[in-house]
PDB file of C-alpha atoms in Angstrom:
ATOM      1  CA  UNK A   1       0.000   0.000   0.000  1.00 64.00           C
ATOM      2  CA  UNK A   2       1.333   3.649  -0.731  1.00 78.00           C
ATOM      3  CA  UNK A   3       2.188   5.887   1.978  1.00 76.00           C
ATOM      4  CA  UNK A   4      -0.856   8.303   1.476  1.00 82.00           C
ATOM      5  CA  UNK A   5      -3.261   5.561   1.519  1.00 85.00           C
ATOM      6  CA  UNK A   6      -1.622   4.669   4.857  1.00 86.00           C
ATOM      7  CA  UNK A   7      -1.266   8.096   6.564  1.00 87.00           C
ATOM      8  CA  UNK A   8      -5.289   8.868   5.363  1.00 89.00           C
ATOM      9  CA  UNK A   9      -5.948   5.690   6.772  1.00 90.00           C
ATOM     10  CA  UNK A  10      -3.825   6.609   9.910  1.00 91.00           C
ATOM     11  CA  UNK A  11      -5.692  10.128   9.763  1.00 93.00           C
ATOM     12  CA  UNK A  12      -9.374   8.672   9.388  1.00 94.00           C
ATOM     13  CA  UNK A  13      -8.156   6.521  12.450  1.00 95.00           C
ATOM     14  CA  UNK A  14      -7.015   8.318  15.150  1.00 95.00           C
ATOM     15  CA  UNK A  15      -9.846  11.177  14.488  1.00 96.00           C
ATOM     16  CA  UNK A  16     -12.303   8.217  15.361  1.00 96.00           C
ATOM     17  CA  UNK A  17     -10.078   7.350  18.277  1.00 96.00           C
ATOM     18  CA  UNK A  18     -10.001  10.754  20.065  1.00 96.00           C
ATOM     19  CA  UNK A  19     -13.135  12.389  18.846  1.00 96.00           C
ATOM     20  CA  UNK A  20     -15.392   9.592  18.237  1.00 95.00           C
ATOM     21  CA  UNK A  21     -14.796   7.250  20.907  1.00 96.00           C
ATOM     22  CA  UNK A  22     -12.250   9.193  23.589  1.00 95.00           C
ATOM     23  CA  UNK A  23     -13.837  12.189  23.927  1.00 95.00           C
ATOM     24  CA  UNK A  24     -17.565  11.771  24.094  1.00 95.00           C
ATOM     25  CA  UNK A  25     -16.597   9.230  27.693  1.00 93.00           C
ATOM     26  CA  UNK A  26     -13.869  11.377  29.093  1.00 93.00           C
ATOM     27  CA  UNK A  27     -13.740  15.253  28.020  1.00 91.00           C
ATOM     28  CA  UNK A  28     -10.269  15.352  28.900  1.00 90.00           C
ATOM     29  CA  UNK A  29      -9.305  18.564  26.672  1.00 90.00           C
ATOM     30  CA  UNK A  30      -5.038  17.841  27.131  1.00 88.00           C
ATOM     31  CA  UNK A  31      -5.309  14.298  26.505  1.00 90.00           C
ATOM     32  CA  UNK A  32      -6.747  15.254  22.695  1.00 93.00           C
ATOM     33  CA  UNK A  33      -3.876  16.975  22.208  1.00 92.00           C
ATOM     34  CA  UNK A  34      -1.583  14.846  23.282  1.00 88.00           C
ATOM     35  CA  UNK A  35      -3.199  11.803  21.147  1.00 92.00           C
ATOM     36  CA  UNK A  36      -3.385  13.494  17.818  1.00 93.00           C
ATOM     37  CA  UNK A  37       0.283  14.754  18.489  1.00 90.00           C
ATOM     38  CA  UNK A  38       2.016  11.557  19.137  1.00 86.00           C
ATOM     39  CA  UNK A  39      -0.218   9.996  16.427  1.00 90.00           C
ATOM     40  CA  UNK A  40       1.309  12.681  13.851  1.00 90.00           C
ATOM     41  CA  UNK A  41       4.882  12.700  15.264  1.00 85.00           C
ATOM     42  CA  UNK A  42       5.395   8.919  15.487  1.00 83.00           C
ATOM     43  CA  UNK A  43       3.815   8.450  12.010  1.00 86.00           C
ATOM     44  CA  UNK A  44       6.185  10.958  10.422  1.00 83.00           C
ATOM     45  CA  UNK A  45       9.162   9.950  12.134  1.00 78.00           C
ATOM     46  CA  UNK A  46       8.718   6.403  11.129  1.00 78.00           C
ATOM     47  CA  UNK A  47       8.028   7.326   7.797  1.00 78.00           C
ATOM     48  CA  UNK A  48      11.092   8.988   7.711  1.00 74.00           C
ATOM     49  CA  UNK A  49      13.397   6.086   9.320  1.00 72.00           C
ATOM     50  CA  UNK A  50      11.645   3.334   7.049  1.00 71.00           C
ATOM     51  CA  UNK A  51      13.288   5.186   3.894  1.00 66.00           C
ATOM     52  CA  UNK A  52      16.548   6.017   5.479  1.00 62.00           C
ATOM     53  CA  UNK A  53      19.655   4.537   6.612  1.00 58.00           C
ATOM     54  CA  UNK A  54      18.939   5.719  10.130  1.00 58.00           C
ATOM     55  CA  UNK A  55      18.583   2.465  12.591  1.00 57.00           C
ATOM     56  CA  UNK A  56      14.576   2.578  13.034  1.00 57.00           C
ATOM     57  CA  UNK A  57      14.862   0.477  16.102  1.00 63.00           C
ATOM     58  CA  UNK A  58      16.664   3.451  17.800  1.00 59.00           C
ATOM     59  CA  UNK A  59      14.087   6.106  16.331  1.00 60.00           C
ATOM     60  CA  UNK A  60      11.229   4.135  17.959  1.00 62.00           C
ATOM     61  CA  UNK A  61      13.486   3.546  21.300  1.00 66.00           C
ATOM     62  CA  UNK A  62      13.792   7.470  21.671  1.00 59.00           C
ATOM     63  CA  UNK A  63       9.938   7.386  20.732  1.00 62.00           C
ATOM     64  CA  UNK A  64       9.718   4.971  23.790  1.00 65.00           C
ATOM     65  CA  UNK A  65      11.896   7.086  26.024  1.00 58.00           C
ATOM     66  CA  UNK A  66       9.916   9.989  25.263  1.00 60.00           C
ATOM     67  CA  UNK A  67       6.507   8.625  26.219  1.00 60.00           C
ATOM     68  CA  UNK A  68       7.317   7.253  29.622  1.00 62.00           C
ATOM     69  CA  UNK A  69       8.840  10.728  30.632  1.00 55.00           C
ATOM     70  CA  UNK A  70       5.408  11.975  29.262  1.00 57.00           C
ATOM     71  CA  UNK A  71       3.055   9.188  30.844  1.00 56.00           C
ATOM     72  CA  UNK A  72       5.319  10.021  34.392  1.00 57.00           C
ATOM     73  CA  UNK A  73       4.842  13.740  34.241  1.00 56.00           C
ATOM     74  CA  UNK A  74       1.183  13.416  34.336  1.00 64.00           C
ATOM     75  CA  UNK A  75      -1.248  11.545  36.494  1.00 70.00           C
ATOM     76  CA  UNK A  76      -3.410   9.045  33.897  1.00 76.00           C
ATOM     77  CA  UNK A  77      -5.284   6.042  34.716  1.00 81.00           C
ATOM     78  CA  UNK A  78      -5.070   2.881  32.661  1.00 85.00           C
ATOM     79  CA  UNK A  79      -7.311   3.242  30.416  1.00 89.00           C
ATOM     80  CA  UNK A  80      -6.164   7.032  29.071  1.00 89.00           C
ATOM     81  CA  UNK A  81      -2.693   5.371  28.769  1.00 86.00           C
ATOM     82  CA  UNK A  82      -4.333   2.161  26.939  1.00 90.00           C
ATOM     83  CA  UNK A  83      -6.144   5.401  24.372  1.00 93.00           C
ATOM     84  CA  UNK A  84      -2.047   6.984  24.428  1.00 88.00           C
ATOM     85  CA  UNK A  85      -0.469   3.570  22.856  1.00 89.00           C
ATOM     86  CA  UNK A  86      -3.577   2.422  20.936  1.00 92.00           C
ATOM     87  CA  UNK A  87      -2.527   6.612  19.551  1.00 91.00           C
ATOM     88  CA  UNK A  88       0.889   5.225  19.233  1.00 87.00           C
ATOM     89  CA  UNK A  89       0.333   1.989  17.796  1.00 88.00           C
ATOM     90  CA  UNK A  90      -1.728   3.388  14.792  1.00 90.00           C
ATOM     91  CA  UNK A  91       0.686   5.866  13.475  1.00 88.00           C
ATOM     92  CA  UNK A  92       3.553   3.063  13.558  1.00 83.00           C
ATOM     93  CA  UNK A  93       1.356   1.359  11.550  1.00 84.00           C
ATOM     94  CA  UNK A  94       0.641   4.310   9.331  1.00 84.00           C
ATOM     95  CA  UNK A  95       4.659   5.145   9.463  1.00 80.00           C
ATOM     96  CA  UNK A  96       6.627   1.516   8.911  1.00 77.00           C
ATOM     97  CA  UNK A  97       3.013  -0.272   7.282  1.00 67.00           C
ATOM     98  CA  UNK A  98       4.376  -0.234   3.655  1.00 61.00           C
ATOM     99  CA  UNK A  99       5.742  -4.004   4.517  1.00 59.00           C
ATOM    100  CA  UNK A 100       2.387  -4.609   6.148  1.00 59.00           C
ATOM    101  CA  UNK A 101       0.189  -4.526   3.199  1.00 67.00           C
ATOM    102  CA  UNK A 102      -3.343  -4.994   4.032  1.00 74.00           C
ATOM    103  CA  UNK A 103      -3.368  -6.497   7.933  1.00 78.00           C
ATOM    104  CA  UNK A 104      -2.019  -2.641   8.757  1.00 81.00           C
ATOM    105  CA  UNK A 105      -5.662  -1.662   7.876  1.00 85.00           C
ATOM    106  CA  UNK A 106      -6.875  -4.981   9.386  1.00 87.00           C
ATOM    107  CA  UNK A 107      -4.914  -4.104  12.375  1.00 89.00           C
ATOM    108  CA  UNK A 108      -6.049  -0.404  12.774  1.00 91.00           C
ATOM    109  CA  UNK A 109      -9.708  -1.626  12.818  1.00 93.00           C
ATOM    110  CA  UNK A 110      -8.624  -4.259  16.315  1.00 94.00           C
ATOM    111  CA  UNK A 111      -7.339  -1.265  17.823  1.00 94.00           C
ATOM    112  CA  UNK A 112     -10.149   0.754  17.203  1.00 95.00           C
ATOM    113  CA  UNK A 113     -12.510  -2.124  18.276  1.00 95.00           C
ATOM    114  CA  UNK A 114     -10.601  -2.637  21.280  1.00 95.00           C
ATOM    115  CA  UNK A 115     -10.814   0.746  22.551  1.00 94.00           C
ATOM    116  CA  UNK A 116     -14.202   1.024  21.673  1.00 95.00           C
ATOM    117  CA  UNK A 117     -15.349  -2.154  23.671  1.00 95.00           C
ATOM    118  CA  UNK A 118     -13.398  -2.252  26.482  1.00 94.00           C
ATOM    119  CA  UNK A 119     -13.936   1.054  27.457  1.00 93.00           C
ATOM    120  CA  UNK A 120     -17.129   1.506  26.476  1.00 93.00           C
ATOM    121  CA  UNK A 121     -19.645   2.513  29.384  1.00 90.00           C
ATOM    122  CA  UNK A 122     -21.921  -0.832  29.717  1.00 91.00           C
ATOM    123  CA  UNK A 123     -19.304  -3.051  29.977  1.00 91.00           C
ATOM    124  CA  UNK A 124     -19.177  -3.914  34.243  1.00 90.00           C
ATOM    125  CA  UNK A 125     -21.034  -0.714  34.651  1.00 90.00           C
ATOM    126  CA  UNK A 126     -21.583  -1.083  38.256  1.00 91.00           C
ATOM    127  CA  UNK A 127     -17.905  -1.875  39.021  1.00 92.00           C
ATOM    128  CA  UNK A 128     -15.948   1.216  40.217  1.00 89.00           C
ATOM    129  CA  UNK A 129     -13.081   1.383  41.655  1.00 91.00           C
ATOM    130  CA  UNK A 130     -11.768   4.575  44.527  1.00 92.00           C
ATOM    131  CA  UNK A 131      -9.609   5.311  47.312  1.00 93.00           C
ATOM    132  CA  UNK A 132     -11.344   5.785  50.210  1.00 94.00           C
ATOM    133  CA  UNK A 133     -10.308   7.515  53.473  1.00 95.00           C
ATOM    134  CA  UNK A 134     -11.837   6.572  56.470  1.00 95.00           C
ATOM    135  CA  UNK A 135     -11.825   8.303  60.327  1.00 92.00           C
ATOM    136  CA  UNK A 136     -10.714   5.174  61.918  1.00 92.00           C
ATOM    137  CA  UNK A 137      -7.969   2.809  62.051  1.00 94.00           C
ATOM    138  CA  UNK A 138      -8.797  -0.550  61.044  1.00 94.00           C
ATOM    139  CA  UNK A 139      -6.676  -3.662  61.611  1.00 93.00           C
ATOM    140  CA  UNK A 140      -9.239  -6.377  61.500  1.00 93.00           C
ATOM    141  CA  UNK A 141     -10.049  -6.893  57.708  1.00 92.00           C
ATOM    142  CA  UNK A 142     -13.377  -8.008  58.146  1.00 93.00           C
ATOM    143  CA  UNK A 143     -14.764  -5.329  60.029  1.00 94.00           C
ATOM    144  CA  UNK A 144     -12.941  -3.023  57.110  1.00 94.00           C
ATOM    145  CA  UNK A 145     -15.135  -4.772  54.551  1.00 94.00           C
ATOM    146  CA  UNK A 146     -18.142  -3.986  56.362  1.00 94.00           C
ATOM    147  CA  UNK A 147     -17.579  -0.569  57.316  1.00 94.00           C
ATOM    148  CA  UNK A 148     -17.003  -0.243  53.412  1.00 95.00           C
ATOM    149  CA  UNK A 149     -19.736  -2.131  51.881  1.00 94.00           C
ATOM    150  CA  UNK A 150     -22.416   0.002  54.762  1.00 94.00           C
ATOM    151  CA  UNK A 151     -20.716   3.017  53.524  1.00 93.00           C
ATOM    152  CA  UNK A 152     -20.753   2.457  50.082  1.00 93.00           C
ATOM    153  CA  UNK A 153     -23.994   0.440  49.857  1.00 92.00           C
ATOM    154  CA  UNK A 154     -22.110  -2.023  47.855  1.00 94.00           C
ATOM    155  CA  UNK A 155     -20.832  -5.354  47.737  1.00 95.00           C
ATOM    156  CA  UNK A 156     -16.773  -5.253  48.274  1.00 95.00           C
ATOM    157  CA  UNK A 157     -14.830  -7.276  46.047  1.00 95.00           C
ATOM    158  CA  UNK A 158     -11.016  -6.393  46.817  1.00 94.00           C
ATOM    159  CA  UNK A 159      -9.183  -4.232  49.189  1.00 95.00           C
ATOM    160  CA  UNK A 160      -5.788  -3.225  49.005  1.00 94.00           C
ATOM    161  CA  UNK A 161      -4.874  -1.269  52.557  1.00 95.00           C
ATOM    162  CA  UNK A 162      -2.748   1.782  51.701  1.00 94.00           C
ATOM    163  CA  UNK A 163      -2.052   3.222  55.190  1.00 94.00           C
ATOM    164  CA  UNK A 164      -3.171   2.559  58.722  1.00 95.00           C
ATOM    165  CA  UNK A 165      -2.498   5.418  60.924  1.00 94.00           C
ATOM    166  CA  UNK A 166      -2.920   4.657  64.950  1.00 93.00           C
ATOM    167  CA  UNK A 167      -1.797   7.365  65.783  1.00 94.00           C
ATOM    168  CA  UNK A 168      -4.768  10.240  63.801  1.00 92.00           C
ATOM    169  CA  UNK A 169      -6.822   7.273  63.429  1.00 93.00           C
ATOM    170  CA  UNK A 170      -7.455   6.903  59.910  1.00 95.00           C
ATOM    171  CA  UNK A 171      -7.459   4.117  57.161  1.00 95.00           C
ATOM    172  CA  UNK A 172      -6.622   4.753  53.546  1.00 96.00           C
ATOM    173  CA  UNK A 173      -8.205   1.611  51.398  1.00 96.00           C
ATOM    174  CA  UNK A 174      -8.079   0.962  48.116  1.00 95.00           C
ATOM    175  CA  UNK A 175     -11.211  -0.535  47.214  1.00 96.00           C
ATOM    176  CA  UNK A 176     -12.679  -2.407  44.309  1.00 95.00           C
ATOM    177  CA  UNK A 177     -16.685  -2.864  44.421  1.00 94.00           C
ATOM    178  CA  UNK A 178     -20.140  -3.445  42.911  1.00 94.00           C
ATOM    179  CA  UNK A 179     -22.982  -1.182  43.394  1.00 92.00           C
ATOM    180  CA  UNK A 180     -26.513  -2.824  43.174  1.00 90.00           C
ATOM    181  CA  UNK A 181     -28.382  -3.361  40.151  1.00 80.00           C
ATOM    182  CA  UNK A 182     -30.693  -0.011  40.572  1.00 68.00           C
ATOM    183  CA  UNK A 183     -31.482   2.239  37.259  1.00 55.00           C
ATOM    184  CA  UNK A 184     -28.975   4.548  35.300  1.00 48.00           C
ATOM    185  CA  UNK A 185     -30.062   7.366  36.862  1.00 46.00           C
ATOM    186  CA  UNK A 186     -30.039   6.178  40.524  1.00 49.00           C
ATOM    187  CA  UNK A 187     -26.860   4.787  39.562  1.00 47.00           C
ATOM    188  CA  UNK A 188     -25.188   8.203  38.434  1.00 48.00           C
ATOM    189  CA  UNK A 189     -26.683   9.482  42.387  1.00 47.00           C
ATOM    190  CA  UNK A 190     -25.179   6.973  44.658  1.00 47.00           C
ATOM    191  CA  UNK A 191     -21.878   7.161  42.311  1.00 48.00           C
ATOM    192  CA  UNK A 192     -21.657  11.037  42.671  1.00 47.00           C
ATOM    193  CA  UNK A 193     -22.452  10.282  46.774  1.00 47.00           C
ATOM    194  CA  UNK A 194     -19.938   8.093  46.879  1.00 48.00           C
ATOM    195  CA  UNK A 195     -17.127  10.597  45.421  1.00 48.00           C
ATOM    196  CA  UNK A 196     -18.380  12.761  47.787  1.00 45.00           C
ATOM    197  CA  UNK A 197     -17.458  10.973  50.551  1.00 47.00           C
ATOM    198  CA  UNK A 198     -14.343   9.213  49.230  1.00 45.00           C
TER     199      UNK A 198
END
């Protein structure tokens, strides 16, 4: 395939990623800035090493470099760092896919997929996932559970205790949990509540 078929492919592709599927679930303004720049810059940059007699594997290590200083510099959650490689993958693809031929397309279309479902809003909707800081210490794990599970109204899953301070009297737990099967709107209430008090 020529190289404008793949960069318009590459184009067509990341607008869907960041515009049709990122930003309608997260209105994160920065991280559509940052997508649609790496996109661009990786895709050119490979472009550019794939016809050259530069070393590509040490244009795509700097590329690698690059990104973790970014992804450390900035507090994202999995899945906005899952949207930054998917961002990542697609112009490599675009960039070094002349020796693809057709599974770079093929390919674009499982990363677009993959996004799309696994982050998509009904999958596990009433699974969350929060730090929560609580005005006692707790040592007895049990008795932690069902402080949370009154508090939250939910059944507790995991907990992870972060810190356990005897001497202010506080627990920091992170907690992984599933609210009961109520509507969407009820849902969106106790989840709001819940932030509230976490």
């Amino acid at each position: 395939m020529s190289l404008s078929v793949l960069i318009l492919i590459d184009v067509v592709a990341i607008l869907i990623l960041t515009f049709g599927i990122y930003w309608p679930r997260h209105r994160r303004k920065n991280m559509v800035v940052a997508y649609l720049t790496a996109n661009i810059g990786v895709a050119a940059v490979a472009s550019v090493l794939s016809s050259s007699s530069i070393n590509a594997g040490l244009g795509l290590g700097l590329f690698g470099i690059l990104s973790i200083i970014r992804l450390r510099s900035d507090e994202l959650d999995h899945t906005e760092i899952a949207y930054y490689f998917g961002a990542l993958a697609l112009g490599l693809f675009a960039g070094l896919g002349g020796s693809l031929s057709w599974a770079t397309p093929v390919m674009t279309l499982a990363i677009l997929a993959a996004l799309y479902v696994g982050d998509h809003p009904e999958l596990f909707p009433q699974y969350r996932s929060q730090i929560v800081n609580l005005d006692s210490a707790y040592t007895d794990e049990t008795a932690l559970v069902m402080r949370l599970e009154n508090l939250l109204n939910a059944q507790v899953h995991r907990i992870k205790v972060r810190k356990v301070d005897l001497v202010n009297d506080t627990t920091s737990v992170d907690v992984r949990y599933e609210l009961p099967r109520v509507g969407r709107q009820d849902s969106t209430t106790v989840s709001s509540a819940i932030g509230e008090q976490g």
